[in-house]
Coordinates of C-alpha atoms in Angstrom, one line a residue:
X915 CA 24.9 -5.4 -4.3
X916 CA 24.9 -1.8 -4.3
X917 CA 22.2 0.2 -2.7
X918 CA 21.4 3.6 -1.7
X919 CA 18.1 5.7 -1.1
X920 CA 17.5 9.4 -2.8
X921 CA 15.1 11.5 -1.0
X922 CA 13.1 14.1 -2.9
X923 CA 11.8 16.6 -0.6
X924 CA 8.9 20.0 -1.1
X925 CA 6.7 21.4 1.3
X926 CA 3.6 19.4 -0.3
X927 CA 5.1 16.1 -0.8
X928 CA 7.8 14.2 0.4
X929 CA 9.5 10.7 -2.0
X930 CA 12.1 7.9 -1.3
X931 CA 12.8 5.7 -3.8
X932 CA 15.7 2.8 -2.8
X933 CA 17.9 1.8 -5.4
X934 CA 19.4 -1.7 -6.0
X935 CA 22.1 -2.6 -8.5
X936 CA 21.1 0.7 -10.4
X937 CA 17.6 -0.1 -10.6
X938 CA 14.6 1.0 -8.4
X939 CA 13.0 -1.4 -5.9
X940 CA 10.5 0.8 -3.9
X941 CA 9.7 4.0 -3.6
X942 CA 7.1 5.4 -0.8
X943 CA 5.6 9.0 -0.9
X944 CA 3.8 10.8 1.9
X945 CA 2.4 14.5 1.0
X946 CA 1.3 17.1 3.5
X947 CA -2.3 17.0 4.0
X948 CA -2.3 13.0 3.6
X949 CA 0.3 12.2 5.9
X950 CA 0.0 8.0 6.6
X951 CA -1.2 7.0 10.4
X952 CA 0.6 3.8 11.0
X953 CA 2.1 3.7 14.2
X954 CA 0.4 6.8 15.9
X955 CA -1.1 6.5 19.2
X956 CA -4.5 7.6 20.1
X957 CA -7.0 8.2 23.2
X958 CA -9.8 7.2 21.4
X959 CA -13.7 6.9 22.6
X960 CA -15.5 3.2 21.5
X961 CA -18.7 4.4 19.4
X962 CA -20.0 1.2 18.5
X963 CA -19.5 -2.6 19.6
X964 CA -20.5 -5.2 17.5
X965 CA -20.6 -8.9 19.0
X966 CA -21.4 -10.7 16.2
X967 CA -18.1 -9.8 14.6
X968 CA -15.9 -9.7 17.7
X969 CA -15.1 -5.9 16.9
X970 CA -15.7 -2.5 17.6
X971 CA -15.2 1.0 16.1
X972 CA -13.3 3.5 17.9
X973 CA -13.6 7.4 16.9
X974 CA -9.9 8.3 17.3
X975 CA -10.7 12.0 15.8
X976 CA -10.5 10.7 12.3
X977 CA -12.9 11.1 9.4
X978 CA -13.9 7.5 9.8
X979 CA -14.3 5.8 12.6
X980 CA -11.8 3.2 13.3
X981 CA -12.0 -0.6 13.5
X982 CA -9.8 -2.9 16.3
X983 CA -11.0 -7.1 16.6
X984 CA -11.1 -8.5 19.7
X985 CA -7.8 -10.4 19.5
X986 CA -5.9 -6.3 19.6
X987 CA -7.3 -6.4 23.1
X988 CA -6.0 -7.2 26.3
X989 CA -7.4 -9.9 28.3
X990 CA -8.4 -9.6 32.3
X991 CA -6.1 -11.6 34.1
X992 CA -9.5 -13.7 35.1
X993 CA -10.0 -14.6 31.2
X994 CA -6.6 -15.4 30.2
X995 CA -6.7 -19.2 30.9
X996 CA -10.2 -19.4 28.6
X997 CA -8.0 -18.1 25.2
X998 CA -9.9 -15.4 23.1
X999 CA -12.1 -17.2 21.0
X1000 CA -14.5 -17.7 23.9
X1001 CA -14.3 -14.1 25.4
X1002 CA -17.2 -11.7 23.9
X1003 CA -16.2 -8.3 22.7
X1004 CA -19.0 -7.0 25.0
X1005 CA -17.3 -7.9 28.0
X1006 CA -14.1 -6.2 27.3
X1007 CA -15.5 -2.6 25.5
X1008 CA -18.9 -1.2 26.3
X1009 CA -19.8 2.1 24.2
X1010 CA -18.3 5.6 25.4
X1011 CA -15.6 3.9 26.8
X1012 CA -11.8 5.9 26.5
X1013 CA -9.3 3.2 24.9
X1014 CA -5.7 3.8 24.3
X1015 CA -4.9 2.4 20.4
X1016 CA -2.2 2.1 18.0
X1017 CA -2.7 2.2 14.1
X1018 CA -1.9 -0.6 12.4
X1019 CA -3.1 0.0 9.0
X1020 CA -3.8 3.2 7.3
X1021 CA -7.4 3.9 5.7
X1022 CA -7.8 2.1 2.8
X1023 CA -10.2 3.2 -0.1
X1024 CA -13.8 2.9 2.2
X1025 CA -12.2 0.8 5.2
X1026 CA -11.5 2.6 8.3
X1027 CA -7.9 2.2 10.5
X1028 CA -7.2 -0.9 11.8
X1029 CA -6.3 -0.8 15.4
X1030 CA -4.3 -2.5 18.2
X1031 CA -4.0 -2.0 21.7
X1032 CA -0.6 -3.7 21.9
X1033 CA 1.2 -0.4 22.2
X1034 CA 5.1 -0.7 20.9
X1035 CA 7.4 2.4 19.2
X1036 CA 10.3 1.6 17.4
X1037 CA 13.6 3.6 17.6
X1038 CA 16.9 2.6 15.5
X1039 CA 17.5 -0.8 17.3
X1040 CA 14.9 -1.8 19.2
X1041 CA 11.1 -1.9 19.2
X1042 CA 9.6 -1.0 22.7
X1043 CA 6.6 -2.9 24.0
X1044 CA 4.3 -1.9 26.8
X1045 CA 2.2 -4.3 28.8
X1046 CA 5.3 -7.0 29.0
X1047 CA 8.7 -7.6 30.0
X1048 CA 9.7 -9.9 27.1
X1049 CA 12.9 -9.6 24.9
X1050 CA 12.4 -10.8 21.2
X1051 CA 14.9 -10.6 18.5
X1052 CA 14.1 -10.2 14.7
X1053 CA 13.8 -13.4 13.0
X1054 CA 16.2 -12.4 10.0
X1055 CA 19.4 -12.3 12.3
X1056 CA 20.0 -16.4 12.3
X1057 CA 23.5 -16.4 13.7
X1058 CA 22.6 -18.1 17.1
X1059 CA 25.5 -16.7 18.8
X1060 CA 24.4 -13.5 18.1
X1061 CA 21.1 -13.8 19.0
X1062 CA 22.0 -15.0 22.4
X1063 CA 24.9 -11.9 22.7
X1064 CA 22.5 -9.4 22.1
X1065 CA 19.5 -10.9 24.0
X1066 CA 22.6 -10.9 27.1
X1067 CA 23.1 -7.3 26.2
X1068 CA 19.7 -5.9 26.4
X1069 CA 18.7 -7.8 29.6
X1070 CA 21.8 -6.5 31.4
X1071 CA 20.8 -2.4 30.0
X1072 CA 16.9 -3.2 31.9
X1073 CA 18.5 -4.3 34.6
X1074 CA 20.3 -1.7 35.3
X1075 CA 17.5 0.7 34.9
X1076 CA 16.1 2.5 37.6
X1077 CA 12.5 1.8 37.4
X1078 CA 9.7 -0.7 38.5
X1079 CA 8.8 -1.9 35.1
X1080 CA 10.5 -1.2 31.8
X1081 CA 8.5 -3.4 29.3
X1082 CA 9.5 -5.5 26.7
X1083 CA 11.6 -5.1 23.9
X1084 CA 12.4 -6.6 19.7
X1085 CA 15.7 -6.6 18.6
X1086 CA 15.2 -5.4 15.3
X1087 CA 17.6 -6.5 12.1
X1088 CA 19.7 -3.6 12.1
X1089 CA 21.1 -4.2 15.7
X1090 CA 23.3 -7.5 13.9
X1091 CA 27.0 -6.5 15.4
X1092 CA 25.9 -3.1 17.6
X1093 CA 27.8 -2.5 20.7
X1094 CA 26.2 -2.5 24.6
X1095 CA 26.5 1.5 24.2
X1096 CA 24.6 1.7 21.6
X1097 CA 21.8 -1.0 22.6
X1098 CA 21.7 1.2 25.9
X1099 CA 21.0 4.7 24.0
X1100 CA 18.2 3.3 22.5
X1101 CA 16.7 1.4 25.8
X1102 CA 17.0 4.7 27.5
X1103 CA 15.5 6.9 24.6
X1104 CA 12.7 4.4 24.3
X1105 CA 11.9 4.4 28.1
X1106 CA 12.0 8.3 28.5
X1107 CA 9.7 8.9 25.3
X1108 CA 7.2 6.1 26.8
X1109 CA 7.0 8.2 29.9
X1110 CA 5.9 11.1 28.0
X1111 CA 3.4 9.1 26.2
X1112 CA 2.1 7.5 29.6
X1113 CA 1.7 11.5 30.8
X1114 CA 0.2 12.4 27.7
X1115 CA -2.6 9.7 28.3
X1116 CA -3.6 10.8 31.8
X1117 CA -4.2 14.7 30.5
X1118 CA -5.8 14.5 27.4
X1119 CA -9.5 13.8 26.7
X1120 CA -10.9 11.4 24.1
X1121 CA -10.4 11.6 21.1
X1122 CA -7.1 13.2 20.6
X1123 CA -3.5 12.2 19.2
X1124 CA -1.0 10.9 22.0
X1125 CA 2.1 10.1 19.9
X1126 CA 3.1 10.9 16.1
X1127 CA 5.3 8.7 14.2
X1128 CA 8.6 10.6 12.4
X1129 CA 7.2 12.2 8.7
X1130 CA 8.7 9.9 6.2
X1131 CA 12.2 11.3 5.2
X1132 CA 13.1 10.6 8.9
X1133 CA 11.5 7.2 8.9
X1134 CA 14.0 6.5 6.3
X1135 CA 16.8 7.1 8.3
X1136 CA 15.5 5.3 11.2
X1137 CA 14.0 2.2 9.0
X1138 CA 15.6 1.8 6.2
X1139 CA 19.6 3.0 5.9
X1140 CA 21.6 0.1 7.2
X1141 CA 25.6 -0.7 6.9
X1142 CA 25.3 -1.7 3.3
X1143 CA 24.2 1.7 2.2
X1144 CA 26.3 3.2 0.4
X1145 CA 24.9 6.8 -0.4
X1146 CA 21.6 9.0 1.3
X1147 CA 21.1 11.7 -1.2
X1148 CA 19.1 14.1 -0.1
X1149 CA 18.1 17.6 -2.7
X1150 CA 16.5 19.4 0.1
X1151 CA 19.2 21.4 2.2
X1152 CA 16.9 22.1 5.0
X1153 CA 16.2 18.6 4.9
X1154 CA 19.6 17.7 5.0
X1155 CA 20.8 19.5 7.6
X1156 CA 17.8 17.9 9.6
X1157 CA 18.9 14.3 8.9
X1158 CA 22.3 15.4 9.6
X1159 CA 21.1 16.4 13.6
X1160 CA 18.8 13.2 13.3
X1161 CA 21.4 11.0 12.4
X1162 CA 24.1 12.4 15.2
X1163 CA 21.4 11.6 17.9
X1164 CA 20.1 8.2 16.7
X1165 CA 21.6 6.8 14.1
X1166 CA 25.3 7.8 14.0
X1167 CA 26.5 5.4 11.7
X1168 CA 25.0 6.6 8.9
X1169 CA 26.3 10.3 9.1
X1170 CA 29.3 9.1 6.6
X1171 CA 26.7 8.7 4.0
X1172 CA 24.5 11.4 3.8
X1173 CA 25.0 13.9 0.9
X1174 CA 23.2 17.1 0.0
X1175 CA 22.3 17.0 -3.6
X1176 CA 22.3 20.3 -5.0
X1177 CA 22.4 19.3 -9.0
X1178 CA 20.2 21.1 -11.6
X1179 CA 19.1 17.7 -12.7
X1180 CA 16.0 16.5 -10.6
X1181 CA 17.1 13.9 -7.9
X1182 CA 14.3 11.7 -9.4
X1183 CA 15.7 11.8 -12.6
X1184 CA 19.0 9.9 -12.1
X1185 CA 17.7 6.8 -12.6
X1186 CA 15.3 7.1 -14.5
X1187 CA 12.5 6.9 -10.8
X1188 CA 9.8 9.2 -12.7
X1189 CA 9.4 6.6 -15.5
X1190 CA 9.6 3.8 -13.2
X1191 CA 6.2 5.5 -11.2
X1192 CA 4.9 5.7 -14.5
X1193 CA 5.0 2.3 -15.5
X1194 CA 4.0 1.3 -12.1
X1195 CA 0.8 2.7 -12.5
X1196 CA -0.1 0.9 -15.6
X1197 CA -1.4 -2.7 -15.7
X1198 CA 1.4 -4.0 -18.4
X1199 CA 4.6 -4.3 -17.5
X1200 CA 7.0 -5.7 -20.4
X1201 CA 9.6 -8.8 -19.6
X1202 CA 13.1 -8.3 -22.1
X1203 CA 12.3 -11.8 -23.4
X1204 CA 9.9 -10.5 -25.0
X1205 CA 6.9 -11.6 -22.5
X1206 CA 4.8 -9.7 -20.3
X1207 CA 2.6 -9.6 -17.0
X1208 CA -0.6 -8.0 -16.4
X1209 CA -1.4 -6.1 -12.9
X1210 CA -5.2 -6.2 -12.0
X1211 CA -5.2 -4.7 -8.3
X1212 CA -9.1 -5.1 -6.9
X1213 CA -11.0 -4.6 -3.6
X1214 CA -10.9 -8.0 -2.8
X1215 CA -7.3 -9.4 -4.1
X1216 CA -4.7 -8.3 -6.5
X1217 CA -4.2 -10.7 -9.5
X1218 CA -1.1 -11.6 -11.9
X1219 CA -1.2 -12.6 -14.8
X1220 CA 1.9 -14.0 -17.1
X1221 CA 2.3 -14.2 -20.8
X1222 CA 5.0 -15.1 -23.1
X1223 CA 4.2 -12.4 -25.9
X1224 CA 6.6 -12.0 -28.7
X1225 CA 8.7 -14.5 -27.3
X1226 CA 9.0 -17.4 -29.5
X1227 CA 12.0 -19.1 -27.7
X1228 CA 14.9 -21.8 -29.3
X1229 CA 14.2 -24.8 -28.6
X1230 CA 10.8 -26.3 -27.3
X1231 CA 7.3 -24.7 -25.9
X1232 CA 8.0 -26.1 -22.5
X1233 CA 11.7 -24.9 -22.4
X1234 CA 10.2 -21.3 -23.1
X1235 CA 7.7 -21.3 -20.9
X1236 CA 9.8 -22.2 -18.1
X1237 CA 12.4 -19.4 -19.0
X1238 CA 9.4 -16.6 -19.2
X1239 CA 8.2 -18.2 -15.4
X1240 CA 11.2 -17.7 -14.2
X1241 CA 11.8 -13.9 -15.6
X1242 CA 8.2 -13.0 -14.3
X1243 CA 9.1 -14.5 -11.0
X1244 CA 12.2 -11.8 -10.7
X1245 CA 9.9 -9.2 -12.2
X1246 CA 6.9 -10.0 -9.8
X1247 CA 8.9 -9.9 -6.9
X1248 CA 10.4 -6.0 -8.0
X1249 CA 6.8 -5.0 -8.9
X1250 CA 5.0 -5.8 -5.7
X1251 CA 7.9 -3.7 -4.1
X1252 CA 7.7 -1.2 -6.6
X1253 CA 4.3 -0.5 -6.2
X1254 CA 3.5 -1.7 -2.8
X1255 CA 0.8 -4.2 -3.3
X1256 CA -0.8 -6.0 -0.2
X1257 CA -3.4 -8.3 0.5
X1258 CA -3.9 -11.7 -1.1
X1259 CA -2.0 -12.0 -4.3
X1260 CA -3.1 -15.0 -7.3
X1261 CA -0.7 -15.2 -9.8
X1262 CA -1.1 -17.4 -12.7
X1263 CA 1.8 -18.5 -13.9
X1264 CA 1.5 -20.0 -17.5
X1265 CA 1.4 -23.8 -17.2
X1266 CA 4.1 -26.4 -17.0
X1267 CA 4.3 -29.7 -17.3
X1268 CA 7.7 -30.2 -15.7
X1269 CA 7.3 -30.4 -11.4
X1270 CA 10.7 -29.7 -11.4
X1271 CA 10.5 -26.6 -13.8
X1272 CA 7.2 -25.6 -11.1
X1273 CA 9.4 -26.3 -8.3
X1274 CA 12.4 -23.7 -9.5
X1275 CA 10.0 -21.2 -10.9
X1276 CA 8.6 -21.4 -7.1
X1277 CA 12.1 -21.4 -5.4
X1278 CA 12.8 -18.2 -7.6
X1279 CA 9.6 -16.4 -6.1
X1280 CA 10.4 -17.0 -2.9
X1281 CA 13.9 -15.6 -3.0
X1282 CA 12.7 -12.7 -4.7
X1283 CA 10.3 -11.5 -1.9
X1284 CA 13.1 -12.5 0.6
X1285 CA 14.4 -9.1 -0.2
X1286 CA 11.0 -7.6 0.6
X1287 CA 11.0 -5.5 3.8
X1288 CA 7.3 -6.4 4.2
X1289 CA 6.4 -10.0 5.4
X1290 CA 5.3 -12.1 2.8
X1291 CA 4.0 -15.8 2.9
X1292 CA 3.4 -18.0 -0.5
X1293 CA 1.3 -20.9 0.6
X1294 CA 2.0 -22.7 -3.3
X1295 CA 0.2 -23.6 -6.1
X1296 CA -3.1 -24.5 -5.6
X1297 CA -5.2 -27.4 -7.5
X1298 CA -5.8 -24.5 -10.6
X1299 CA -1.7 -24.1 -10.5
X1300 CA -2.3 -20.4 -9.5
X1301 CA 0.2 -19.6 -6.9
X1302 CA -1.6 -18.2 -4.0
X1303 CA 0.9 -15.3 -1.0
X1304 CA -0.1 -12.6 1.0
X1305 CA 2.1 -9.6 1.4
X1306 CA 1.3 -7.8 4.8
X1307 CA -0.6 -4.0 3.6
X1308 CA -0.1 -1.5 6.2
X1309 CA 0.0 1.5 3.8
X1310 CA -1.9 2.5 0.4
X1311 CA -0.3 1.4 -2.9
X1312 CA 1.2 3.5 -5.3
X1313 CA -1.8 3.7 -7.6
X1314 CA -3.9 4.3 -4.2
X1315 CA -1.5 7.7 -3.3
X1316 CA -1.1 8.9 -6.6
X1317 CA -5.0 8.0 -8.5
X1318 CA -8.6 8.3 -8.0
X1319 CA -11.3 6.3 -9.8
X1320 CA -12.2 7.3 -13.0
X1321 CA -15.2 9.5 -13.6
X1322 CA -16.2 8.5 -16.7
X1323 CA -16.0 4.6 -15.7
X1324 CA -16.6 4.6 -11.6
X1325 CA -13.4 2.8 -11.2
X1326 CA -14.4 -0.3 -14.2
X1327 CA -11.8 0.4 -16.3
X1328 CA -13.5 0.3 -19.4
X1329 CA -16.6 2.7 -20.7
X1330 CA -19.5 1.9 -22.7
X1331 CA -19.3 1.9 -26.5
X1332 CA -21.1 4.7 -28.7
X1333 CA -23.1 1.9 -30.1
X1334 CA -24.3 0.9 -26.6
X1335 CA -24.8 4.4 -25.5
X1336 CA -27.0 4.8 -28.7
X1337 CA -29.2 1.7 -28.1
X1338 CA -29.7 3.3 -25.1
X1339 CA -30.8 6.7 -26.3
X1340 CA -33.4 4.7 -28.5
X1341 CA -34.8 3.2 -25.4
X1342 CA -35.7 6.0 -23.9
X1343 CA -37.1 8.1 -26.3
X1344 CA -39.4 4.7 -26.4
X1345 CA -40.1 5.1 -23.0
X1346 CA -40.2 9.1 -22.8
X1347 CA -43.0 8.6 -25.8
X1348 CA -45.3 6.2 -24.1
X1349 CA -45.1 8.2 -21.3
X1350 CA -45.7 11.6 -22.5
X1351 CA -47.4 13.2 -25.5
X1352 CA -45.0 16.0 -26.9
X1353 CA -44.0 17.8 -30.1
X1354 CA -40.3 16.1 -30.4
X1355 CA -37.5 15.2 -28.8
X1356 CA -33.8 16.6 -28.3
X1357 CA -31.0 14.5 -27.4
X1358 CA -27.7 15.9 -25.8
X1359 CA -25.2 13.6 -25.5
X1360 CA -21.3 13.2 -26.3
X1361 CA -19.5 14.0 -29.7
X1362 CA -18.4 10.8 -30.0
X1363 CA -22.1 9.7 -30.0
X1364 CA -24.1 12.1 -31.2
X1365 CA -21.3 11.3 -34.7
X1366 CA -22.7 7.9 -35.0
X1367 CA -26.5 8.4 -34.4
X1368 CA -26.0 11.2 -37.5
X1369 CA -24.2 8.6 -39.3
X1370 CA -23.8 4.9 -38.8
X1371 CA -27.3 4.8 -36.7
X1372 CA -29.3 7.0 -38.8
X1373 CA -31.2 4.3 -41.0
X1374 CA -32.0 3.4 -37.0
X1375 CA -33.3 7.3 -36.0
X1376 CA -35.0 7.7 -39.7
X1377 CA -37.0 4.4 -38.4
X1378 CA -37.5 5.1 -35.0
X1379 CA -39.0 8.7 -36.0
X1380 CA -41.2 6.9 -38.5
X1381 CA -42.8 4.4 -35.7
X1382 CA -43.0 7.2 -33.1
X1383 CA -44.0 9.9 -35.4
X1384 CA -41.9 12.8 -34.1
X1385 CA -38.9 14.6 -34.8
X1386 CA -35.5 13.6 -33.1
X1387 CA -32.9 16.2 -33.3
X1388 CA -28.9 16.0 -31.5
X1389 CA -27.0 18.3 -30.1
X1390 CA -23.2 17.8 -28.8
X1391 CA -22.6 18.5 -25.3
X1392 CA -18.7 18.9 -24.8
X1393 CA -18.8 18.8 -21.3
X1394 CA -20.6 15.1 -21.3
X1395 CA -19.2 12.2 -20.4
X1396 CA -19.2 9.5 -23.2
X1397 CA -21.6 7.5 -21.6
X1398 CA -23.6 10.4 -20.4
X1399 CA -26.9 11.8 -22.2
X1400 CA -29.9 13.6 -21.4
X1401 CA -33.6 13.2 -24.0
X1402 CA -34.9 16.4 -23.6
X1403 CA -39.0 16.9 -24.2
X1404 CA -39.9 19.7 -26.6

């Protein structure tokens, strides 16, 4: 499988898109003024604890006030034998109180951060975690050997540190195959940055910023270039040469790949990445059977829907059922990527009567989202046949980054007919008329409407003017809103 990542870099707004086979699989965007928070450390000050939820909010200097449960904090050593289920909030936090947190998940729509006091910063290999001395190792690298090679490796680099305590560390995926050398570059970048971090906490006040995660193009880098890669474009040369000193310092192996893209034709545009964000952002997305799925992302959950469309198939219903299942399945897995949905996730996959055709359209899912950086978890199909996952959300999706609600609808997706509207109108002038005594009434409302109370709905005026006894006259307001009007007394 070929793969390689294109960064698209201005001073507003900075885009990755990975590419697989050809075809984009995800693409993250980060602008200027709305850079993401995960991963940032802050001294923040506890403004309100709540025990009946086993939470707290945290003003960590942040529009809203942030949000950490009890199970992100640490235990006394006197508590830890009870477990955290029977340890109150109120005895751990008390308002005013300074707390050191990491972000977990960026501000979503009204929801504040979500916050953990398990502290831990990632590098190229290696995650670092403070408050413990364990040694983890990314559950994707199966090979036991290996596991065992590089747990030897990493306990012999701590060793031979020269400090009291080093804290723990996670072997992350890309350390498959790296050498002592480079396991003990990143130990010993990890422990010198924590002891700027730990300085930073004992001279700043509450609440302020203690440590700021790399802006996305380096993230890339660090994240998500690994030995298959086989190209980093990059159109910014500023940029460029940036990666270029990043890379030498962290991630060396990856120098051989980076290229400075200087072509006239926008970096975006190579395959096709500006359609694909299009599409994204629109509910339909068209299978080349001939089916199609439907996107409904909520508040609550996001929801799936599949259908088979124009596709008639060859042989029997069942047999083209099961062959649109299994196409949605690839599709669904690309499009949760693509637009970087999280939460609880329903899809309803059009019913079959063969177990075995549920059990492969179900074994094609879960391949699927094995690709998927993010941790995912399909529990099955429930007694409906909806198949229920989660996919972790620790950022905004694409349509969160790149829409707003609509003002016309409030975020509905769907506006009120003229007819409605007019109905409405009728109501109250009804009410206006018991309520006052006046001469006659103007209404300003949309083209759209003010069209059909002069034409389809004005046997309805002719008789409402005839039971009222006044004169109703319309006037278009261009600026309106279609469900927007105003009955004006004259």
């Amino acid at each position: 499988m070929s793969e390689e990542i294109l960064i698209n870099f201005t001073p507003m707004e900075t885009r990755v898109a990975v590419i697989e086979n050809g075809m984009p699989q995800e693409i993250y965007i980060e602008r200027a003024e709305r850079r993401g928070i995960v991963g940032n450390i802050y001294k923040g000050k506890v403004v309100r604890v709540l025990p009946g939820m086993q939470a707290a909010f945290v003003d960590i200097g942040l529009e809203r006030a942030a949000f950490i449960h009890v199970d992100e904090l640490p235990l006394p050593d006197d508590f830890a034998a009870n477990g955290k289920g029977t340890l109150a909030i109120n005895r751990l936090l008390r308002e005013g109180q300074s707390l050191v947190v990491q972000v977990t998940k960026d501000p979503i729509g009204t929801k504040g951060a979500r916050l953990t006091t398990h502290l831990s910063i990632p590098s190229r290999y290696l995650v670092y975690m403070s408050g413990n001395e364990h040694i983890g190792i990314s559950q994707r690298i199966e090979d036991a050997d290996e596991r065992d090679r590089l747990r030897g490796l990493v306990e012999a680099v701590v060793a031979g540190l020269d400090r009291e305590t080093t804290g723990g560390f996670i072997l992350r995926t890309v350390s498959e195959g790296v050498c002592e050398a480079e396991l003990s570059q990143d130990v010993q970048f990890l422990c010198r940055l924590w002891d700027t971090i730990e300085e930073k906490i004992k001279s700043l006040s509450a609440p302020s910023c203690i440590y700021e995660d790399l802006p996305l193009n380096m993230r890339a880098l660090r994240d998500m270039a690994h030995s298959g890669i086989e190209r980093i474009r990059i159109d910014s040369k500023e940029t460029f040469q940036k990666s270029i000193d990043f890379a030498s310092a962290l991630v060396p192996e990856i120098d051989t790949v980076l290229e400075y893209y200087p072509g006239e034709r926008p970096i975006f545009d190579l395959y096709n990445i500006e359609e694909e964000i299009q599409k994204a952002l629109g509910r339909k997305v068209e299978l080349k059977s001939g089916g199609y799925l439907i996107f409904d992302q909520t508040e609550a959950m996001t929801t799936v829907d599949i259908n088979t469309g124009a596709y008639v198939g060859h042989r029997n219903l069942e047999e083209t059922i099961f062959k649109t299942n299994l196409e949605a399945a690839t599709a669904i897995g690309r499009q949760l990527r693509l637009r970087n949905l999280g939460g609880i996730i329903i899809i309803d996959f059009i019913d079959m009567v063969d177990e075995d055709h549920q059990r492969q359209v179900l074994r094609t899912l879960e391949r699927v989202l094995e690709k998927d950086h993010v941790k995912c978890k399909v529990t099955g199909v429930s007694e409906l046949g909806l198949v229920e996952m989660t996919r972790k959300r620790t950022r905004e999706s694409l349509e969160h980054v790149l829409c707003e609600s609509c003002e016309h609808c409030q975020g509905r997706g769907s506006i009120k007919t003229p007819e409605t509207v007019c109905y409405e109108i009728f109501r109250e002038i009804l009410r206006q008329h018991r309520a006052y005594d006046t001469e006659s009434y103007l209404v300003l409302a949309a083209e759209a409407v003010v069209d059909m109370l002069l034409d389809e709905a004005s046997d309805h005026v002719a008789e409402l003017e005839a039971f009222i006894g006044k004169t109703i006259r319309f006037q278009t307001e261009t600026m309106y809103s279609p469900e927007q009007f105003d009955v004006v007394l004259k």
